[in-house]
Coordinates of C-alpha atoms in Angstrom, one line a residue:
X1 CA 307.3 297.9 183.9
X2 CA 303.7 299.1 183.6
X3 CA 302.1 295.6 182.9
X4 CA 303.9 294.1 185.8
X5 CA 302.7 296.9 188.1
X6 CA 299.2 296.5 186.7
X7 CA 299.1 292.8 187.6
X8 CA 297.7 291.9 184.2
X9 CA 299.0 290.5 180.9
X10 CA 299.7 292.8 178.0
X11 CA 296.7 293.2 175.6
X12 CA 296.1 290.4 173.1
X13 CA 298.3 287.9 175.1
X14 CA 295.6 285.3 174.6
X15 CA 295.8 285.3 170.8
X16 CA 297.7 282.7 168.8
X17 CA 298.9 279.3 169.7
X18 CA 297.0 276.0 169.9
X19 CA 293.3 276.3 170.7
X20 CA 292.4 275.4 174.3
X21 CA 289.1 275.4 176.2
X22 CA 289.4 279.1 177.0
X23 CA 289.9 280.0 173.4
X24 CA 287.0 277.8 172.3
X25 CA 284.8 279.3 175.0
X26 CA 285.8 282.9 173.9
X27 CA 284.9 282.0 170.3
X28 CA 281.6 280.5 171.3
X29 CA 280.6 283.7 173.2
X30 CA 281.8 285.9 170.3
X31 CA 279.7 284.0 167.7
X32 CA 276.7 283.9 170.0
X33 CA 276.7 287.7 170.7
X34 CA 277.4 288.5 167.0
X35 CA 274.8 286.1 165.7
X36 CA 272.1 287.2 168.1
X37 CA 272.4 290.9 166.9
X38 CA 272.6 289.8 163.3
X39 CA 269.4 287.8 163.5
X40 CA 267.5 290.6 165.2
X41 CA 268.7 293.1 162.6
X42 CA 267.8 290.7 159.8
X43 CA 264.3 290.3 161.2
X44 CA 263.9 294.1 161.6
X45 CA 265.1 294.7 158.0
X46 CA 262.7 292.1 156.7
X47 CA 259.8 293.7 158.6
X48 CA 260.6 297.1 157.2
X49 CA 260.7 295.7 153.6
X50 CA 257.3 294.2 154.2
X51 CA 255.7 297.5 155.1
X52 CA 253.4 299.0 152.5
X53 CA 254.7 301.8 150.3
X54 CA 255.0 305.2 152.0
X55 CA 257.3 305.8 154.9
X56 CA 257.1 309.3 156.5
X57 CA 260.4 311.1 156.2
X58 CA 261.9 312.9 159.2
X59 CA 261.2 316.6 159.3
X60 CA 264.1 318.7 158.0
X61 CA 265.6 321.1 160.5
X62 CA 268.0 324.0 159.9
X63 CA 271.4 323.5 161.5
X64 CA 271.4 324.8 165.0
X65 CA 274.7 323.3 166.1
X66 CA 277.6 322.6 163.8
X67 CA 280.7 322.3 166.0
X68 CA 281.7 321.3 169.6
X69 CA 283.3 323.8 171.8
X70 CA 287.0 323.3 172.4
X71 CA 288.1 322.4 176.0
X72 CA 290.5 324.2 178.3
X73 CA 292.9 322.6 180.7
X74 CA 290.6 323.3 183.7
X75 CA 287.7 321.4 181.9
X76 CA 289.9 318.4 181.3
X77 CA 291.2 318.4 184.8
X78 CA 287.7 318.2 186.2
X79 CA 286.8 315.4 183.8
X80 CA 289.8 313.4 184.7
X81 CA 288.8 313.7 188.3
X82 CA 285.3 312.6 187.6
X83 CA 285.9 309.6 185.3
X84 CA 286.1 306.3 187.1
X85 CA 289.5 304.6 187.1
X86 CA 288.3 301.4 185.4
X87 CA 291.0 300.0 183.2
X88 CA 290.3 298.3 179.9
X89 CA 292.5 295.4 178.7
X90 CA 293.4 297.5 175.6
X91 CA 294.7 300.5 177.6
X92 CA 298.5 300.9 177.4
X93 CA 298.7 301.6 181.1
X94 CA 296.3 301.5 184.1
X95 CA 293.8 304.4 184.2
X96 CA 294.7 305.1 187.8
X97 CA 298.2 306.0 186.6
X98 CA 296.8 308.6 184.2
X99 CA 294.5 310.0 186.9
X100 CA 297.3 310.4 189.4
X101 CA 299.7 311.9 186.7
X102 CA 296.9 314.1 185.3
X103 CA 298.7 317.3 186.3
X104 CA 301.5 316.6 183.8
X105 CA 299.2 315.1 181.1
X106 CA 296.4 317.7 180.9
X107 CA 297.9 319.6 178.0
X108 CA 298.4 316.3 176.1
X109 CA 294.7 315.4 176.7
X110 CA 293.6 318.9 175.6
X111 CA 295.5 318.7 172.4
X112 CA 294.0 315.2 171.5
X113 CA 290.5 316.2 172.5
X114 CA 290.5 319.5 170.6
X115 CA 292.0 317.9 167.5
X116 CA 289.3 315.2 167.5
X117 CA 286.5 317.8 168.0
X118 CA 287.9 320.2 165.4
X119 CA 288.3 317.5 162.7
X120 CA 285.0 315.8 163.5
X121 CA 286.8 312.4 164.0
X122 CA 286.8 309.9 166.8
X123 CA 290.2 308.2 167.0
X124 CA 290.0 304.8 165.3
X125 CA 292.6 303.4 167.7
X126 CA 290.2 303.5 170.6
X127 CA 287.0 302.2 168.9
X128 CA 287.5 298.6 170.0
X129 CA 285.7 297.2 173.1
X130 CA 286.5 294.3 175.3
X131 CA 283.4 292.2 176.2
X132 CA 283.2 290.2 179.4
X133 CA 280.2 287.8 179.5
X134 CA 278.3 288.1 182.8
X135 CA 275.7 285.5 183.9
X136 CA 272.3 287.1 184.0
X137 CA 271.2 285.1 187.1
X138 CA 273.1 282.8 189.4
X139 CA 270.5 280.1 189.0
X140 CA 271.0 279.9 185.2
X141 CA 273.1 277.2 183.4
X142 CA 276.6 278.7 183.1
X143 CA 277.5 276.4 180.2
X144 CA 274.8 278.1 177.9
X145 CA 276.0 281.3 176.2
X146 CA 272.4 282.4 175.9
X147 CA 272.3 283.0 179.7
X148 CA 275.1 285.6 179.5
X149 CA 274.9 289.4 179.1
X150 CA 277.8 291.1 177.2
X151 CA 279.4 293.8 179.2
X152 CA 281.7 296.1 177.3
X153 CA 284.8 297.8 178.6
X154 CA 286.1 300.8 176.6
X155 CA 289.5 302.5 176.7
X156 CA 290.1 305.3 179.2
X157 CA 290.9 308.0 176.6
X158 CA 287.7 307.3 174.8
X159 CA 285.7 307.7 178.0
X160 CA 287.3 311.1 178.6
X161 CA 286.5 312.2 175.1
X162 CA 283.0 311.0 175.3
X163 CA 282.4 312.8 178.6
X164 CA 283.4 316.1 176.8
X165 CA 280.9 315.5 174.0
X166 CA 278.2 314.2 176.4
X167 CA 278.3 317.3 178.5
X168 CA 277.8 319.6 175.5
X169 CA 275.1 317.3 173.9
X170 CA 273.2 317.2 177.1
X171 CA 273.1 321.0 177.2
X172 CA 271.8 321.1 173.6
X173 CA 269.0 318.6 174.4
X174 CA 267.9 320.6 177.4
X175 CA 268.0 323.9 175.5
X176 CA 265.9 322.5 172.6
X177 CA 263.7 320.3 174.9
X178 CA 264.1 317.6 172.2
X179 CA 263.5 314.4 174.2
X180 CA 260.1 312.9 174.7
X181 CA 258.7 313.8 178.1
X182 CA 257.5 310.3 178.6
X183 CA 261.1 309.1 178.8
X184 CA 262.6 308.9 182.3
X185 CA 265.8 307.0 181.5
X186 CA 269.3 308.5 181.5
X187 CA 268.0 312.1 182.0
X188 CA 269.0 314.6 184.7
X189 CA 266.1 315.0 187.1
X190 CA 264.4 311.8 186.0
X191 CA 264.8 308.3 187.5
X192 CA 263.0 305.0 188.1
X193 CA 261.1 306.7 190.8
X194 CA 259.7 309.4 188.5
X195 CA 258.8 306.7 186.0
X196 CA 256.9 304.7 188.7
X197 CA 255.2 307.8 190.2
X198 CA 254.0 308.9 186.8
X199 CA 252.6 305.5 185.9
X200 CA 250.9 304.9 189.3
X201 CA 249.4 308.4 189.4
X202 CA 247.9 307.9 186.0
X203 CA 246.5 304.5 187.0
X204 CA 245.0 305.8 190.2
X205 CA 243.4 308.8 188.4
X206 CA 241.7 306.4 186.0
X207 CA 240.6 304.2 188.9
X208 CA 239.0 307.2 190.6
X209 CA 237.1 307.9 187.4
X210 CA 235.8 304.3 187.5
X211 CA 237.8 303.3 184.5
X212 CA 239.5 300.0 183.8
X213 CA 243.1 300.2 182.6
X214 CA 244.9 297.7 180.5
X215 CA 248.7 297.8 181.1
X216 CA 251.2 296.1 178.8
X217 CA 254.9 295.9 179.7
X218 CA 257.4 295.7 176.9
X219 CA 261.2 295.0 176.9
X220 CA 263.1 295.4 173.7
X221 CA 265.7 292.6 173.1
X222 CA 269.2 293.8 172.5
X223 CA 267.9 297.4 172.2
X224 CA 271.3 299.2 172.3
X225 CA 273.0 296.6 170.1
X226 CA 270.5 296.8 167.2
X227 CA 270.3 300.6 166.7
X228 CA 270.4 301.5 163.0
X229 CA 273.2 304.0 162.4
X230 CA 271.6 305.6 159.4
X231 CA 268.3 306.2 161.3
X232 CA 270.2 307.6 164.3
X233 CA 272.2 310.0 162.2
X234 CA 269.0 311.1 160.5
X235 CA 267.5 311.8 164.0
X236 CA 270.6 313.8 164.9
X237 CA 270.4 315.8 161.7
X238 CA 266.7 316.3 162.2
X239 CA 267.3 317.8 165.6
X240 CA 269.6 320.4 164.1
X241 CA 273.1 318.9 164.2
X242 CA 275.5 319.4 161.3
X243 CA 279.1 320.3 160.4
X244 CA 281.9 318.7 162.4
X245 CA 279.5 318.0 165.3
X246 CA 277.5 315.5 163.2
X247 CA 280.7 314.2 161.5
X248 CA 282.2 313.4 164.9
X249 CA 279.1 311.5 166.1
X250 CA 279.1 309.6 162.8
X251 CA 282.8 308.7 163.3
X252 CA 282.0 307.7 166.8
X253 CA 279.4 305.2 165.6
X254 CA 281.2 303.7 162.6
X255 CA 284.2 301.4 162.2
X256 CA 283.8 299.8 165.7
X257 CA 284.7 296.3 166.7
X258 CA 284.7 294.2 169.9
X259 CA 286.2 291.0 171.2
X260 CA 285.4 288.6 174.1
X261 CA 288.0 288.2 176.8
X262 CA 288.0 285.4 179.4
X263 CA 290.9 285.4 181.8
X264 CA 294.1 285.8 179.6
X265 CA 292.4 284.6 176.4
X266 CA 290.7 286.8 173.7
X267 CA 288.5 285.9 170.8
X268 CA 289.1 287.4 167.3
X269 CA 287.5 290.8 167.1
X270 CA 284.4 291.2 165.0
X271 CA 283.0 294.4 163.3
X272 CA 279.9 296.2 164.6
X273 CA 277.7 297.4 161.8
X274 CA 274.9 298.6 164.1
X275 CA 274.2 299.5 167.7
X276 CA 275.9 301.8 170.2
X277 CA 278.6 300.5 172.5
X278 CA 277.3 299.3 175.9
X279 CA 279.3 300.8 178.7
X280 CA 279.8 304.0 176.8
X281 CA 279.0 307.4 178.4
X282 CA 277.4 308.7 175.2
X283 CA 275.3 305.6 174.3
X284 CA 272.3 306.2 176.7
X285 CA 271.9 309.7 175.3
X286 CA 272.1 308.5 171.7
X287 CA 269.6 305.8 172.6
X288 CA 267.1 308.3 173.9
X289 CA 267.4 310.4 170.7
X290 CA 266.9 307.3 168.6
X291 CA 263.8 306.2 170.6
X292 CA 262.2 309.7 170.6
X293 CA 259.5 309.0 167.9
X294 CA 258.3 305.9 169.7
X295 CA 256.2 307.8 172.2
X296 CA 254.7 310.0 169.5
X297 CA 253.7 306.9 167.5
X298 CA 252.1 305.2 170.5
X299 CA 250.1 308.3 171.5
X300 CA 248.9 308.7 167.9
X301 CA 246.8 305.6 168.5
X302 CA 245.2 307.0 171.6
X303 CA 247.4 304.8 173.9
X304 CA 249.4 306.4 176.7
X305 CA 252.9 305.3 177.5
X306 CA 255.9 305.8 179.7
X307 CA 259.5 304.7 179.1
X308 CA 262.6 304.1 181.1
X309 CA 265.3 303.5 178.5
X310 CA 264.0 300.5 176.5
X311 CA 261.5 299.4 179.2
X312 CA 258.1 300.5 177.8
X313 CA 254.7 300.7 179.6
X314 CA 251.6 301.0 177.4
X315 CA 248.3 301.6 179.1
X316 CA 244.8 302.2 177.8
X317 CA 241.8 303.2 180.0
X318 CA 238.1 302.7 179.3
X319 CA 234.8 302.3 181.1
X320 CA 234.2 298.7 182.3
X321 CA 230.9 298.4 180.5
X322 CA 232.0 299.8 177.2
X323 CA 232.4 297.7 174.0
X324 CA 236.2 298.0 174.5
X325 CA 235.9 296.0 177.7

């Protein structure tokens, strides 16, 4: 009854049978997205191996937070009301059904969420994402997979669980003032406006001093998709996470997979050995934690910077008649 009300086929209906153009296209996209990330990771690993000898270890921090707080029915009821009713093809029923029936399902959600938090495990059954390729610009060639951006859709229960953890993790980041102040992306009270105001103010101040400023704009390719899980977990441990809190985040990162879906047809799923899931509520927060040392490294060379997620602005000011000019 539910699939017919939903107006969509049951999950995985496109698998099996003789290959057709849709199946071939799904496979092409899947290989393209997987190969792109694998190539970037390979290049990064090769660059790391080429670095001379000593690599500075992350500072060791005592455990400040070892477990997530359990939720109450009122907490879950608010979250269910706030989460968007976007349905994933892997959901057993439409998310709007769960939202409308939330009054009778709250205790069920509370039990699942608290079991997950208490055991430090993210349910493996909701780790798979459905990717829909979106053309980056309407003017680009639609037959070339390189012109598409992978947009992931995750299951509804996972989004609810993530929102619980994200709320608590955000509070911890604010209490410890952990994030780099030059980062304006995905932070309460910060935005593209604050990023631009800060940058323009710095440039105008240097102009008033009679200085010349060199500005370099950087964009990291596949930034979310290439995050090293080991490094990220080291960052989380270094900021004071331990116990089941750290175990839960490790479980959230590992054992993931995704598949491409076009219409009613799906590709075979492929495992994700790095990166954080795009479309996830937690991913932007984890990305900021992962990127935290970047600002410190840049400033150590006497260069100022500002970041909005992975968009990085480097700027260096100097007198126009100096040797640097």
